[in-house]
Amino acid sequence: MIKCYTSQETYKKRKKVILNIEMPDETLISPDGYCVSVIKPGAANSNIYGLDLSSYKEHEIPAEIKFYPEIKGISLSGSIIKKNLNIPSAYSEVHLSALGENPYYIGYLTEQQGRFLFSLPDWHEPRNFFIGTKTKDEDPVEILIDNDFSTDIIDLPLTPFILSAEKINIAREIMFNMQLDKAYMEARDLPADSTIVSPKNNFFYGDPIFTYNPNDYVKLPTLEEFFLELIPSVSIIKRRERSNFIMKGDQPDLAFYEPLILLDFVPVFNANNLLKISPEYMRQIEVINATYVRANMCFGGIISILSKKGDMAGIDLPENSYFFDFRTYEPQKDITFPDYSGSTANERIPDFRNTMYWNPALKGSPDKTISCEFFTSDNTGEYIILIRGISEQGSILEGHCTFTVE
């Protein structure tokens, strides 16, 4: 279905290969791109099962199957239930904060069934999380986080694992090449350790409108007096011995939403405990006196307070909250392929990689021909180029061509 061809049928070692791919028409184009693999024949299976997803229409998918698309990174989902009644806690606030270096915060208002879903950034490091919930009534609630993997029993067919003589030879060659590649990895100046990708050291709300450093002002006994005397954009009102923040600003809807209060990026639900703390424990106070939307929640501004030691200045944690460790994606190594166009520094280092070239998301326009380039290795023999994708209708798109390295 997809046509491809190389500029030559035969290449010498470490020579440039120009691959041309003729894209299909727009009715069969793969919107997410095509996966291009250059390997030895038999090292990867084609569409041996004849998969075709086009017959699965949205309304025909069984109701018990739930799809949580992870469009940015790993998702974290769960539900809030009322302990005593064992019923969902609908429209409750769920607050999730990632602590430590590069902190992060996101909120979610639960659905009618008490469900919540967070889509996390593309992190490649373990994170320590805080999660807490704020409900509209006094009923005790419990936070239930879904398992990372399904616990359903899956009945898979028992297919015997049998390698033919041809497959055994391919597996033996792959293992040999893998060991050889590992032995010379550092000699080729490729990164031996994977690079950890961290989010940028920017807070989610960007640059605050007002920033205050308590050390720059006269010492006051409590944060309450600091706000009253030195931060005119924030007011404190008391109702039934409970303090609340009210943000002042040009936007009239600030009066309709409560501001988000963060202490070391942990949400604070009870302002009374916060306002009793001495400002000398605080490093910085940042204020945004504008309506702010985060996920499906709206806040009447943001007050972010950072303590000097990053320990929340010893404040008590809110009820219905706890800390937990969460593992995100494993650190990934950048995939690079040798370029022999001019450098001779590694000409004595053997190159027997199993995958000569791989591109997981090659994109092109319908009815157009696109090209990509890569270099052959020291491993001679026949190679197959597999090009695979999935159309919007669910059809498996595939094409292949071959060339030889002498």
Coordinates of N, CA and C in Angstrom, one line a residue, residues 214-348:
P214 N 9.8 38.8 52.7 CA 9.6 39.2 54.1 C 10.8 39.8 54.8
N215 N 12.0 39.4 54.3 CA 13.3 39.9 54.9 C 13.5 41.4 54.5
D216 N 12.8 41.9 53.5 CA 13.0 43.3 53.1 C 12.1 44.2 53.8
Y217 N 11.3 43.7 54.7 CA 10.4 44.6 55.5 C 10.6 44.5 57.0
V218 N 9.9 45.4 57.7 CA 10.0 45.4 59.1 C 9.4 44.0 59.7
K219 N 10.0 43.5 60.7 CA 9.6 42.2 61.2 C 8.2 42.4 61.9
L220 N 7.3 41.5 61.5 CA 6.0 41.4 62.0 C 5.8 40.0 62.7
P221 N 4.9 39.9 63.7 CA 4.8 38.6 64.4 C 4.2 37.5 63.6
T222 N 3.2 37.8 62.8 CA 2.5 36.8 62.1 C 2.3 37.1 60.6
L223 N 2.0 36.1 59.8 CA 1.7 36.4 58.4 C 0.4 37.2 58.2
E224 N -0.5 37.0 59.2 CA -1.7 37.8 59.1 C -1.5 39.3 59.1
E225 N -0.6 39.7 60.0 CA -0.2 41.1 60.0 C 0.6 41.5 58.8
F226 N 1.4 40.7 58.3 CA 2.2 41.0 57.1 C 1.2 41.2 55.9
F227 N 0.2 40.4 55.7 CA -0.7 40.6 54.6 C -1.5 41.9 54.9
L228 N -2.0 42.1 56.1 CA -2.8 43.3 56.4 C -2.0 44.6 56.1
E229 N -0.8 44.6 56.5 CA 0.0 45.8 56.5 C 0.7 46.1 55.1
L230 N 1.2 45.0 54.5 CA 2.1 45.1 53.3 C 1.6 44.6 52.0
I231 N 0.5 43.9 52.0 CA 0.0 43.3 50.7 C -1.4 43.9 50.5
P232 N -1.5 45.0 49.8 CA -2.8 45.6 49.6 C -3.7 44.9 48.7
S233 N -3.2 44.0 47.8 CA -4.0 43.3 46.9 C -4.7 42.1 47.5
V234 N -4.5 41.8 48.8 CA -5.1 40.7 49.5 C -5.8 41.2 50.7
S235 N -7.0 40.8 50.9 CA -7.8 41.1 52.1 C -8.0 39.8 52.9
I236 N -8.2 39.9 54.2 CA -8.5 38.8 55.1 C -9.8 39.1 55.8
I237 N -10.8 38.2 55.6 CA -12.0 38.4 56.3 C -12.2 37.2 57.2
K238 N -13.0 37.4 58.3 CA -13.2 36.3 59.3 C -14.7 36.1 59.4
R239 N -15.1 34.8 59.3 CA -16.5 34.4 59.5 C -16.5 33.2 60.4
R240 N -17.2 33.3 61.5 CA -17.3 32.2 62.5 C -15.9 31.7 62.8
E241 N -15.1 32.7 63.2 CA -13.7 32.3 63.6 C -12.9 31.6 62.6
R242 N -13.3 31.7 61.3 CA -12.5 31.1 60.2 C -12.1 32.2 59.3
S243 N -10.8 32.3 59.0 CA -10.2 33.3 58.1 C -10.2 32.8 56.7
N244 N -10.5 33.8 55.8 CA -10.5 33.5 54.4 C -9.8 34.7 53.6
F245 N -9.1 34.3 52.5 CA -8.4 35.3 51.7 C -9.4 35.8 50.6
I246 N -9.4 37.1 50.4 CA -10.1 37.7 49.3 C -9.2 38.5 48.5
M247 N -9.1 38.3 47.2 CA -8.2 39.0 46.3 C -8.9 40.2 45.7
K248 N -8.1 41.3 45.7 CA -8.5 42.5 45.1 C -7.8 42.7 43.7
G249 N -8.6 43.2 42.8 CA -8.0 43.4 41.4 C -9.0 44.0 40.5
D250 N -8.6 44.2 39.2 CA -9.5 44.8 38.2 C -10.6 43.9 37.7
Q251 N -10.4 42.6 37.9 CA -11.4 41.6 37.4 C -12.5 41.4 38.4
P252 N -13.8 41.7 38.0 CA -14.9 41.6 38.9 C -15.2 40.2 39.4
D253 N -14.8 39.2 38.6 CA -15.1 37.8 38.9 C -14.2 37.3 40.0
L254 N -13.2 38.0 40.5 CA -12.4 37.6 41.6 C -13.2 37.4 42.8
A255 N -14.3 38.0 43.0 CA -15.2 37.9 44.1 C -16.0 36.6 44.1
F256 N -16.1 35.9 43.0 CA -16.9 34.7 42.9 C -16.1 33.4 43.2
Y257 N -14.8 33.5 43.1 CA -14.0 32.3 43.3 C -13.0 32.5 44.4
E258 N -12.7 31.4 45.2 CA -11.7 31.4 46.2 C -10.3 31.4 45.6
P259 N -9.4 32.1 46.2 CA -8.0 32.0 45.6 C -7.4 30.7 46.0
L260 N -6.4 30.3 45.2 CA -5.6 29.1 45.5 C -4.4 29.5 46.4
I261 N -4.3 28.9 47.6 CA -3.3 29.2 48.5 C -2.3 28.0 48.5
L262 N -1.1 28.3 48.2 CA 0.0 27.3 48.2 C 1.1 27.6 49.2
L263 N 1.5 26.6 49.9 CA 2.7 26.8 50.8 C 3.7 25.7 50.4
D264 N 4.8 26.1 49.8 CA 5.7 25.2 49.2 C 5.0 24.2 48.2
F265 N 4.1 24.8 47.5 CA 3.3 24.2 46.5 C 2.3 23.1 47.0
V266 N 2.1 23.1 48.3 CA 1.1 22.2 48.9 C -0.1 23.1 49.2
P267 N -1.3 22.8 48.7 CA -2.5 23.6 48.9 C -2.8 23.7 50.4
V268 N -3.3 24.9 50.8 CA -3.7 25.1 52.2 C -5.2 25.4 52.2
F269 N -5.9 24.6 52.9 CA -7.4 24.7 53.0 C -7.8 25.5 54.2
N270 N -7.0 25.5 55.2 CA -7.4 26.2 56.5 C -6.4 27.4 56.6
A271 N -6.9 28.6 56.3 CA -6.0 29.8 56.4 C -5.6 30.1 57.8
N272 N -6.4 29.7 58.8 CA -6.1 30.1 60.2 C -4.7 29.6 60.6
N273 N -4.4 28.3 60.3 CA -3.1 27.8 60.6 C -2.0 28.5 59.9
L274 N -2.2 28.9 58.7 CA -1.2 29.6 57.9 C -0.9 31.0 58.5
L275 N -1.9 31.7 58.8 CA -1.7 33.1 59.2 C -1.1 33.3 60.6
K276 N -1.0 32.2 61.3 CA -0.3 32.2 62.7 C 1.2 32.1 62.6
I277 N 1.7 31.7 61.4 CA 3.1 31.5 61.2 C 3.9 32.8 61.2
S278 N 5.1 32.9 61.7 CA 5.9 34.1 61.6 C 6.5 34.3 60.2
P279 N 6.5 35.5 59.7 CA 7.0 35.7 58.3 C 8.5 35.4 58.2
E280 N 9.2 35.4 59.3 CA 10.7 35.1 59.3 C 11.0 33.7 58.8
Y281 N 10.0 32.8 58.8 CA 10.2 31.5 58.2 C 10.0 31.4 56.7
M282 N 9.6 32.5 56.1 CA 9.2 32.6 54.7 C 10.3 33.2 53.9
R283 N 10.5 32.7 52.7 CA 11.5 33.2 51.8 C 10.9 34.2 50.8
Q284 N 9.7 33.9 50.3 CA 9.1 34.7 49.3 C 7.6 34.5 49.3
I285 N 6.9 35.5 48.9 CA 5.4 35.4 48.8 C 5.1 36.0 47.4
E286 N 4.4 35.2 46.6 CA 4.1 35.6 45.2 C 2.5 35.7 45.1
V287 N 2.1 36.7 44.4 CA 0.6 37.0 44.3 C 0.2 37.2 42.9
I288 N -0.8 36.6 42.5 CA -1.5 36.8 41.2 C -2.9 37.2 41.4
N289 N -3.2 38.5 41.3 CA -4.6 38.9 41.6 C -5.4 39.0 40.3
A290 N -5.5 37.8 39.6 CA -6.3 37.7 38.4 C -6.9 36.3 38.4
T291 N -8.1 36.2 37.8 CA -8.7 34.9 37.7 C -7.8 33.9 37.0
Y292 N -7.7 32.7 37.6 CA -6.8 31.7 37.0 C -7.5 30.4 36.9
V293 N -7.4 29.8 35.7 CA -8.0 28.5 35.4 C -6.9 27.4 35.3
R294 N -7.1 26.4 36.1 CA -6.2 25.3 36.1 C -6.9 24.0 36.0
A295 N -6.7 23.2 34.9 CA -7.5 22.0 34.6 C -9.0 22.4 34.5
N296 N -9.9 21.8 35.3 CA -11.3 22.2 35.2 C -11.7 22.9 36.4
M297 N -10.8 23.6 37.1 CA -11.0 24.4 38.3 C -10.7 25.9 38.0
C298 N -11.4 26.8 38.6 CA -11.2 28.2 38.5 C -10.9 28.8 39.8
F299 N -9.9 29.6 39.9 CA -9.5 30.3 41.2 C -9.5 31.8 41.1
G300 N -9.9 32.4 42.2 CA -9.9 33.9 42.2 C -8.5 34.4 42.6
G301 N -7.5 34.1 41.8 CA -6.1 34.5 42.1 C -5.3 33.4 42.7
I302 N -4.0 33.6 42.9 CA -3.1 32.7 43.5 C -2.2 33.4 44.5
I303 N -2.0 32.8 45.7 CA -1.1 33.2 46.6 C -0.1 32.0 46.9
S304 N 1.1 32.2 46.4 CA 2.1 31.1 46.6 C 3.2 31.6 47.6
I305 N 3.3 30.8 48.6 CA 4.3 31.2 49.7 C 5.4 30.1 49.7
L306 N 6.6 30.5 49.7 CA 7.8 29.6 49.8 C 8.5 29.8 51.1
S307 N 8.7 28.7 51.8 CA 9.4 28.8 53.1 C 10.9 28.7 52.8
K308 N 11.7 29.1 53.8 CA 13.1 29.1 53.7 C 13.7 27.7 53.6
K309 N 13.1 26.8 54.3 CA 13.7 25.4 54.4 C 12.9 24.5 53.5
G310 N 11.9 24.9 52.9 CA 11.1 24.0 52.1 C 10.3 23.0 52.8
D311 N 10.0 23.2 54.1 CA 9.4 22.2 55.0 C 8.0 22.7 55.4
M312 N 7.4 23.6 54.7 CA 6.1 24.1 55.0 C 6.0 24.8 56.3
A313 N 7.1 25.2 56.8 CA 7.2 25.9 58.1 C 6.5 25.2 59.2
G314 N 6.5 23.9 59.2 CA 5.9 23.1 60.2 C 4.4 23.1 60.3
I315 N 3.7 23.6 59.3 CA 2.2 23.7 59.4 C 1.6 22.3 59.3
D316 N 0.5 22.1 60.0 CA -0.2 20.8 59.9 C -0.8 20.6 58.5
L317 N -0.7 19.3 58.1 CA -1.3 19.0 56.8 C -2.8 19.0 56.9
P318 N -3.4 19.3 55.7 CA -4.9 19.3 55.7 C -5.4 17.9 55.9
E319 N -6.7 17.8 56.4 CA -7.3 16.5 56.5 C -7.5 15.9 55.1
N320 N -7.7 14.6 55.0 CA -8.0 13.9 53.7 C -6.8 14.2 52.7
S321 N -5.6 14.1 53.2 CA -4.4 14.3 52.3 C -3.3 13.4 52.8
Y322 N -2.4 13.1 51.9 CA -1.2 12.3 52.2 C -0.2 12.5 51.1
F323 N 1.1 12.0 51.4 CA 2.2 12.1 50.5 C 2.4 10.6 49.9
F324 N 2.8 10.5 48.7 CA 3.2 9.2 48.2 C 4.2 9.4 47.1
D325 N 5.0 8.4 46.8 CA 6.0 8.4 45.8 C 5.3 7.8 44.5
F326 N 5.7 8.4 43.4 CA 5.2 8.0 42.1 C 6.3 7.9 41.1
R327 N 6.3 6.8 40.3 CA 7.3 6.6 39.4 C 6.8 6.9 38.0
T328 N 7.5 7.8 37.3 CA 7.1 8.2 35.9 C 7.8 7.3 34.9
Y329 N 8.0 7.9 33.7 CA 8.7 7.1 32.7 C 10.1 6.8 33.1
E330 N 10.6 5.7 32.6 CA 12.1 5.4 32.8 C 12.9 6.4 32.0
P331 N 14.1 6.8 32.6 CA 15.0 7.7 31.8 C 15.3 7.1 30.4
Q332 N 15.2 7.9 29.4 CA 15.4 7.4 28.0 C 16.7 8.0 27.5
K333 N 17.3 7.2 26.6 CA 18.5 7.6 25.9 C 18.2 8.1 24.5
D334 N 18.8 9.2 24.2 CA 18.6 9.7 22.8 C 19.1 8.7 21.8
I335 N 18.3 8.4 20.8 CA 18.6 7.5 19.8 C 19.3 8.2 18.7
T336 N 20.6 7.9 18.4 CA 21.3 8.5 17.4 C 21.9 7.4 16.5
F337 N 22.2 7.8 15.2 CA 22.8 6.8 14.3 C 24.0 7.5 13.7
P338 N 25.1 6.7 13.5 CA 26.3 7.2 13.0 C 26.2 8.0 11.7
D339 N 27.0 9.0 11.6 CA 27.1 9.8 10.4 C 28.5 9.7 9.9
Y340 N 28.7 9.0 8.7 CA 30.0 8.8 8.2 C 30.3 9.7 7.0
S341 N 29.7 10.8 6.9 CA 29.8 11.7 5.8 C 31.2 12.3 5.7
G342 N 31.9 12.6 6.9 CA 33.2 13.2 6.8 C 34.1 12.8 7.9
S343 N 33.6 12.4 9.0 CA 34.5 12.1 10.2 C 35.2 10.7 10.0
T344 N 36.4 10.7 10.3 CA 37.2 9.4 10.3 C 37.7 9.0 11.7
A345 N 37.1 9.6 12.7 CA 37.7 9.4 14.1 C 37.3 8.0 14.5
N346 N 36.2 7.4 14.1 CA 35.8 6.1 14.6 C 35.8 5.1 13.5
E347 N 36.7 5.3 12.5 CA 36.7 4.3 11.4 C 37.2 2.9 11.8
R348 N 38.0 2.8 13.0 CA 38.5 1.5 13.4 C 37.5 0.9 14.4

